[in-house]
């Protein structure tokens, strides 16, 4: 399968990241850090960042990530113009070069764990691993009723008690991996109406 075809089919799926290697028994999870991550995802508004994404086939794209609780948008400059918008349990991926549109339901995808509104790391979502080193917090999660549907691992910088999202890693049911690395992370952006609309053209 070509890399471009892979982009359209696997955008929202995948990536264990080396973070999966830091899995710990659920009983070892630090409840305080879990609560901090939950609070961050539910209260951080107007987040923007530069992003470098690595797809399952090794292809790399660069662009801008935008996040509000329950909403995600990725605008790619390379390898060519593309846009991913995820909101309300659904995802739309538009490929400007191929003039294609891919739609996906997130109810069985790991990305859907990030975009629940609100995010609740308990009950239907199980925290499978957590690692807290100097200035770095990593947390992995899956669906409690079917962990094999995929794993989401989030990486945060942690300075002076302040979290900042710097990595998103997913692994899907087929064990395909996708990695996003964030830099120049800022918050407080005022997104215009319709910014996270699934019907917005590229």
PDB file of C-alpha atoms in Angstrom:
ATOM      1  CA  UNK A   1       0.000   0.000   0.000  1.00  0.00           C
ATOM      2  CA  UNK A   2       1.314   3.472  -0.841  1.00  0.00           C
ATOM      3  CA  UNK A   3       2.104   5.917   1.929  1.00  0.00           C
ATOM      4  CA  UNK A   4      -0.633   8.264   0.700  1.00  0.00           C
ATOM      5  CA  UNK A   5      -3.246   5.538   0.898  1.00  0.00           C
ATOM      6  CA  UNK A   6      -1.963   4.698   4.344  1.00  0.00           C
ATOM      7  CA  UNK A   7      -2.460   8.314   5.406  1.00  0.00           C
ATOM      8  CA  UNK A   8      -6.130   8.270   4.513  1.00  0.00           C
ATOM      9  CA  UNK A   9      -6.912   5.001   6.245  1.00  0.00           C
ATOM     10  CA  UNK A  10      -4.824   5.248   9.376  1.00  0.00           C
ATOM     11  CA  UNK A  11      -4.711   8.902  10.342  1.00  0.00           C
ATOM     12  CA  UNK A  12      -6.420   8.603  13.688  1.00  0.00           C
ATOM     13  CA  UNK A  13      -4.999   5.274  14.640  1.00  0.00           C
ATOM     14  CA  UNK A  14      -1.960   4.051  16.376  1.00  0.00           C
ATOM     15  CA  UNK A  15       1.404   4.233  18.204  1.00  0.00           C
ATOM     16  CA  UNK A  16       2.886   2.580  21.150  1.00  0.00           C
ATOM     17  CA  UNK A  17       5.866   4.858  21.330  1.00  0.00           C
ATOM     18  CA  UNK A  18       8.683   3.812  23.481  1.00  0.00           C
ATOM     19  CA  UNK A  19       6.277   4.893  26.209  1.00  0.00           C
ATOM     20  CA  UNK A  20       4.455   1.589  25.992  1.00  0.00           C
ATOM     21  CA  UNK A  21       7.633   0.043  27.333  1.00  0.00           C
ATOM     22  CA  UNK A  22       7.029   1.846  30.601  1.00  0.00           C
ATOM     23  CA  UNK A  23       3.830  -0.021  31.376  1.00  0.00           C
ATOM     24  CA  UNK A  24       3.163  -0.714  35.025  1.00  0.00           C
ATOM     25  CA  UNK A  25       0.549  -2.695  36.880  1.00  0.00           C
ATOM     26  CA  UNK A  26      -2.708  -0.733  37.275  1.00  0.00           C
ATOM     27  CA  UNK A  27      -2.295  -0.891  41.040  1.00  0.00           C
ATOM     28  CA  UNK A  28       0.899   1.140  40.735  1.00  0.00           C
ATOM     29  CA  UNK A  29      -0.847   4.070  39.071  1.00  0.00           C
ATOM     30  CA  UNK A  30      -0.419   7.378  40.916  1.00  0.00           C
ATOM     31  CA  UNK A  31      -3.928   8.716  41.468  1.00  0.00           C
ATOM     32  CA  UNK A  32      -2.656  12.255  41.988  1.00  0.00           C
ATOM     33  CA  UNK A  33      -0.997  12.382  38.575  1.00  0.00           C
ATOM     34  CA  UNK A  34      -4.031  10.786  36.931  1.00  0.00           C
ATOM     35  CA  UNK A  35      -6.191  13.559  38.386  1.00  0.00           C
ATOM     36  CA  UNK A  36      -3.746  16.196  37.128  1.00  0.00           C
ATOM     37  CA  UNK A  37      -3.875  14.823  33.583  1.00  0.00           C
ATOM     38  CA  UNK A  38      -7.657  14.606  33.675  1.00  0.00           C
ATOM     39  CA  UNK A  39      -7.898  18.205  34.854  1.00  0.00           C
ATOM     40  CA  UNK A  40      -5.433  19.380  32.191  1.00  0.00           C
ATOM     41  CA  UNK A  41      -7.356  17.771  29.337  1.00  0.00           C
ATOM     42  CA  UNK A  42     -10.683  19.121  30.560  1.00  0.00           C
ATOM     43  CA  UNK A  43      -9.602  22.703  31.290  1.00  0.00           C
ATOM     44  CA  UNK A  44      -6.843  23.554  28.801  1.00  0.00           C
ATOM     45  CA  UNK A  45      -8.383  25.779  26.141  1.00  0.00           C
ATOM     46  CA  UNK A  46      -7.006  27.277  22.988  1.00  0.00           C
ATOM     47  CA  UNK A  47      -3.966  25.005  22.784  1.00  0.00           C
ATOM     48  CA  UNK A  48      -1.814  25.372  19.681  1.00  0.00           C
ATOM     49  CA  UNK A  49       1.508  23.752  18.830  1.00  0.00           C
ATOM     50  CA  UNK A  50       3.836  22.875  16.019  1.00  0.00           C
ATOM     51  CA  UNK A  51       3.592  19.159  15.361  1.00  0.00           C
ATOM     52  CA  UNK A  52       5.720  16.519  13.688  1.00  0.00           C
ATOM     53  CA  UNK A  53       3.801  13.317  12.987  1.00  0.00           C
ATOM     54  CA  UNK A  54       5.232   9.936  12.064  1.00  0.00           C
ATOM     55  CA  UNK A  55       2.800   7.546  10.371  1.00  0.00           C
ATOM     56  CA  UNK A  56       2.809   3.737  10.614  1.00  0.00           C
ATOM     57  CA  UNK A  57       4.760   3.401   7.351  1.00  0.00           C
ATOM     58  CA  UNK A  58       7.498   5.763   8.545  1.00  0.00           C
ATOM     59  CA  UNK A  59       6.285   8.780   6.584  1.00  0.00           C
ATOM     60  CA  UNK A  60       6.623  12.135   8.332  1.00  0.00           C
ATOM     61  CA  UNK A  61       4.418  15.225   8.172  1.00  0.00           C
ATOM     62  CA  UNK A  62       4.686  18.640   9.796  1.00  0.00           C
ATOM     63  CA  UNK A  63       2.089  21.250  10.596  1.00  0.00           C
ATOM     64  CA  UNK A  64       0.017  22.806  13.348  1.00  0.00           C
ATOM     65  CA  UNK A  65      -2.074  21.162  16.065  1.00  0.00           C
ATOM     66  CA  UNK A  66      -5.058  22.912  17.678  1.00  0.00           C
ATOM     67  CA  UNK A  67      -6.940  21.554  20.704  1.00  0.00           C
ATOM     68  CA  UNK A  68      -9.921  22.479  22.819  1.00  0.00           C
ATOM     69  CA  UNK A  69     -11.517  19.925  25.174  1.00  0.00           C
ATOM     70  CA  UNK A  70     -13.342  17.460  22.935  1.00  0.00           C
ATOM     71  CA  UNK A  71     -11.894  18.938  19.735  1.00  0.00           C
ATOM     72  CA  UNK A  72      -8.727  18.404  17.709  1.00  0.00           C
ATOM     73  CA  UNK A  73      -7.516  19.851  14.432  1.00  0.00           C
ATOM     74  CA  UNK A  74      -4.304  19.109  12.547  1.00  0.00           C
ATOM     75  CA  UNK A  75      -3.276  21.292   9.601  1.00  0.00           C
ATOM     76  CA  UNK A  76      -0.388  19.765   7.663  1.00  0.00           C
ATOM     77  CA  UNK A  77       2.057  21.687   5.492  1.00  0.00           C
ATOM     78  CA  UNK A  78       4.149  18.662   4.552  1.00  0.00           C
ATOM     79  CA  UNK A  79       4.320  16.311   2.787  1.00  0.00           C
ATOM     80  CA  UNK A  80       1.437  18.264   1.198  1.00  0.00           C
ATOM     81  CA  UNK A  81      -1.658  20.176   2.417  1.00  0.00           C
ATOM     82  CA  UNK A  82      -3.946  17.995   4.528  1.00  0.00           C
ATOM     83  CA  UNK A  83      -6.358  18.604   7.380  1.00  0.00           C
ATOM     84  CA  UNK A  84      -7.718  16.377  10.123  1.00  0.00           C
ATOM     85  CA  UNK A  85     -10.633  17.510  12.288  1.00  0.00           C
ATOM     86  CA  UNK A  86     -11.993  15.371  15.126  1.00  0.00           C
ATOM     87  CA  UNK A  87     -14.986  16.347  17.255  1.00  0.00           C
ATOM     88  CA  UNK A  88     -18.207  14.855  18.581  1.00  0.00           C
ATOM     89  CA  UNK A  89     -16.929  11.289  18.278  1.00  0.00           C
ATOM     90  CA  UNK A  90     -16.145  11.609  14.567  1.00  0.00           C
ATOM     91  CA  UNK A  91     -13.114  12.403  12.423  1.00  0.00           C
ATOM     92  CA  UNK A  92     -12.762  13.833   8.924  1.00  0.00           C
ATOM     93  CA  UNK A  93      -9.442  13.791   7.072  1.00  0.00           C
ATOM     94  CA  UNK A  94      -9.021  15.844   3.888  1.00  0.00           C
ATOM     95  CA  UNK A  95      -6.095  15.252   1.549  1.00  0.00           C
ATOM     96  CA  UNK A  96      -5.509  18.207  -0.759  1.00  0.00           C
ATOM     97  CA  UNK A  97      -3.215  16.342  -3.152  1.00  0.00           C
ATOM     98  CA  UNK A  98      -5.460  13.325  -3.623  1.00  0.00           C
ATOM     99  CA  UNK A  99      -8.653  15.404  -3.391  1.00  0.00           C
ATOM    100  CA  UNK A 100      -9.996  12.765  -1.029  1.00  0.00           C
ATOM    101  CA  UNK A 101     -12.075  12.829   2.148  1.00  0.00           C
ATOM    102  CA  UNK A 102     -11.938  10.063   4.776  1.00  0.00           C
ATOM    103  CA  UNK A 103     -14.512   9.837   7.577  1.00  0.00           C
ATOM    104  CA  UNK A 104     -14.156   7.756  10.706  1.00  0.00           C
ATOM    105  CA  UNK A 105     -16.078   7.017  13.892  1.00  0.00           C
ATOM    106  CA  UNK A 106     -13.842   7.364  16.955  1.00  0.00           C
ATOM    107  CA  UNK A 107     -15.822   5.122  19.292  1.00  0.00           C
ATOM    108  CA  UNK A 108     -13.379   2.246  18.756  1.00  0.00           C
ATOM    109  CA  UNK A 109     -10.226   4.259  18.052  1.00  0.00           C
ATOM    110  CA  UNK A 110      -7.592   5.288  20.616  1.00  0.00           C
ATOM    111  CA  UNK A 111      -7.818   8.936  19.565  1.00  0.00           C
ATOM    112  CA  UNK A 112     -11.377   8.935  20.884  1.00  0.00           C
ATOM    113  CA  UNK A 113      -9.995   8.543  24.415  1.00  0.00           C
ATOM    114  CA  UNK A 114      -8.360  11.959  24.143  1.00  0.00           C
ATOM    115  CA  UNK A 115     -11.476  13.672  22.825  1.00  0.00           C
ATOM    116  CA  UNK A 116     -14.127  12.488  25.263  1.00  0.00           C
ATOM    117  CA  UNK A 117     -16.058  15.414  26.715  1.00  0.00           C
ATOM    118  CA  UNK A 118     -15.272  15.394  29.517  1.00  0.00           C
ATOM    119  CA  UNK A 119     -12.248  13.118  29.790  1.00  0.00           C
ATOM    120  CA  UNK A 120     -12.659  10.725  32.722  1.00  0.00           C
ATOM    121  CA  UNK A 121      -9.738   8.410  33.439  1.00  0.00           C
ATOM    122  CA  UNK A 122     -11.719   5.734  35.208  1.00  0.00           C
ATOM    123  CA  UNK A 123     -14.740   3.534  34.651  1.00  0.00           C
ATOM    124  CA  UNK A 124     -14.916   3.075  30.877  1.00  0.00           C
ATOM    125  CA  UNK A 125     -11.248   4.113  30.554  1.00  0.00           C
ATOM    126  CA  UNK A 126      -8.461   2.262  32.343  1.00  0.00           C
ATOM    127  CA  UNK A 127      -5.035   3.783  32.993  1.00  0.00           C
ATOM    128  CA  UNK A 128      -2.640   0.983  32.061  1.00  0.00           C
ATOM    129  CA  UNK A 129       0.665   2.662  32.887  1.00  0.00           C
ATOM    130  CA  UNK A 130       2.131   5.817  34.304  1.00  0.00           C
ATOM    131  CA  UNK A 131       5.686   7.056  34.594  1.00  0.00           C
ATOM    132  CA  UNK A 132       6.797  10.218  36.341  1.00  0.00           C
ATOM    133  CA  UNK A 133      10.452  11.146  36.022  1.00  0.00           C
ATOM    134  CA  UNK A 134      12.132  14.502  36.512  1.00  0.00           C
ATOM    135  CA  UNK A 135      10.074  17.036  34.541  1.00  0.00           C
ATOM    136  CA  UNK A 136       8.355  14.309  32.473  1.00  0.00           C
ATOM    137  CA  UNK A 137       4.996  12.584  32.974  1.00  0.00           C
ATOM    138  CA  UNK A 138       3.803   9.776  30.693  1.00  0.00           C
ATOM    139  CA  UNK A 139       0.431   8.071  30.958  1.00  0.00           C
ATOM    140  CA  UNK A 140      -1.122   5.240  28.923  1.00  0.00           C
ATOM    141  CA  UNK A 141      -4.805   4.376  28.730  1.00  0.00           C
ATOM    142  CA  UNK A 142      -7.248   2.049  26.965  1.00  0.00           C
ATOM    143  CA  UNK A 143     -10.945   1.193  26.983  1.00  0.00           C
ATOM    144  CA  UNK A 144     -11.831  -0.961  29.963  1.00  0.00           C
ATOM    145  CA  UNK A 145     -14.247  -3.209  28.071  1.00  0.00           C
ATOM    146  CA  UNK A 146     -11.905  -3.887  25.141  1.00  0.00           C
ATOM    147  CA  UNK A 147      -8.265  -2.850  25.641  1.00  0.00           C
ATOM    148  CA  UNK A 148      -7.281  -4.524  22.373  1.00  0.00           C
ATOM    149  CA  UNK A 149      -9.055  -1.741  20.448  1.00  0.00           C
ATOM    150  CA  UNK A 150      -6.047   0.469  21.014  1.00  0.00           C
ATOM    151  CA  UNK A 151      -3.719   2.235  23.401  1.00  0.00           C
ATOM    152  CA  UNK A 152      -3.267   5.983  23.856  1.00  0.00           C
ATOM    153  CA  UNK A 153      -0.123   7.323  25.521  1.00  0.00           C
ATOM    154  CA  UNK A 154       0.272  11.004  26.347  1.00  0.00           C
ATOM    155  CA  UNK A 155       3.544  12.677  27.244  1.00  0.00           C
ATOM    156  CA  UNK A 156       3.747  15.890  29.263  1.00  0.00           C
ATOM    157  CA  UNK A 157       6.505  18.172  30.389  1.00  0.00           C
ATOM    158  CA  UNK A 158       6.093  18.885  34.095  1.00  0.00           C
ATOM    159  CA  UNK A 159       7.831  21.976  35.422  1.00  0.00           C
ATOM    160  CA  UNK A 160       6.937  23.643  38.721  1.00  0.00           C
ATOM    161  CA  UNK A 161       3.758  21.592  38.851  1.00  0.00           C
ATOM    162  CA  UNK A 162       2.575  22.810  35.442  1.00  0.00           C
ATOM    163  CA  UNK A 163       1.787  20.210  32.776  1.00  0.00           C
ATOM    164  CA  UNK A 164       2.200  20.826  29.057  1.00  0.00           C
ATOM    165  CA  UNK A 165       1.285  18.259  26.395  1.00  0.00           C
ATOM    166  CA  UNK A 166       4.319  17.359  24.269  1.00  0.00           C
ATOM    167  CA  UNK A 167       3.541  13.912  22.812  1.00  0.00           C
ATOM    168  CA  UNK A 168       0.581  11.869  21.601  1.00  0.00           C
ATOM    169  CA  UNK A 169       1.179   8.233  20.746  1.00  0.00           C
ATOM    170  CA  UNK A 170      -1.372   5.687  19.609  1.00  0.00           C
ATOM    171  CA  UNK A 171      -1.453   2.001  18.784  1.00  0.00           C
ATOM    172  CA  UNK A 172      -4.530   0.611  17.056  1.00  0.00           C
ATOM    173  CA  UNK A 173      -6.092  -2.831  17.027  1.00  0.00           C
ATOM    174  CA  UNK A 174      -3.763  -3.868  14.187  1.00  0.00           C
ATOM    175  CA  UNK A 175      -0.738  -2.675  16.168  1.00  0.00           C
ATOM    176  CA  UNK A 176      -0.080   0.156  13.723  1.00  0.00           C
ATOM    177  CA  UNK A 177       1.799   3.038  15.287  1.00  0.00           C
ATOM    178  CA  UNK A 178       1.400   6.806  14.954  1.00  0.00           C
ATOM    179  CA  UNK A 179       3.493   9.364  16.834  1.00  0.00           C
ATOM    180  CA  UNK A 180       2.960  13.103  17.269  1.00  0.00           C
ATOM    181  CA  UNK A 181       5.610  15.361  18.822  1.00  0.00           C
ATOM    182  CA  UNK A 182       4.593  18.869  19.882  1.00  0.00           C
ATOM    183  CA  UNK A 183       6.789  21.957  20.232  1.00  0.00           C
ATOM    184  CA  UNK A 184       6.102  25.651  20.807  1.00  0.00           C
ATOM    185  CA  UNK A 185       3.018  24.687  22.821  1.00  0.00           C
ATOM    186  CA  UNK A 186       0.803  27.634  23.754  1.00  0.00           C
ATOM    187  CA  UNK A 187      -2.635  28.058  25.277  1.00  0.00           C
ATOM    188  CA  UNK A 188      -5.331  30.713  25.231  1.00  0.00           C
ATOM    189  CA  UNK A 189      -5.888  30.941  21.474  1.00  0.00           C
ATOM    190  CA  UNK A 190      -9.327  32.229  20.477  1.00  0.00           C
ATOM    191  CA  UNK A 191     -10.556  29.827  17.812  1.00  0.00           C
ATOM    192  CA  UNK A 192     -13.174  31.331  15.482  1.00  0.00           C
ATOM    193  CA  UNK A 193     -16.673  29.830  15.158  1.00  0.00           C
ATOM    194  CA  UNK A 194     -16.638  26.720  12.987  1.00  0.00           C
ATOM    195  CA  UNK A 195     -12.907  26.159  13.440  1.00  0.00           C
ATOM    196  CA  UNK A 196     -13.527  22.537  14.457  1.00  0.00           C
ATOM    197  CA  UNK A 197     -16.339  21.936  11.974  1.00  0.00           C
ATOM    198  CA  UNK A 198     -16.185  18.562  10.229  1.00  0.00           C
ATOM    199  CA  UNK A 199     -17.526  20.137   7.042  1.00  0.00           C
ATOM    200  CA  UNK A 200     -14.944  22.922   6.737  1.00  0.00           C
ATOM    201  CA  UNK A 201     -13.122  22.701   3.376  1.00  0.00           C
ATOM    202  CA  UNK A 202      -9.347  22.357   3.172  1.00  0.00           C
TER     203      UNK A 202
END
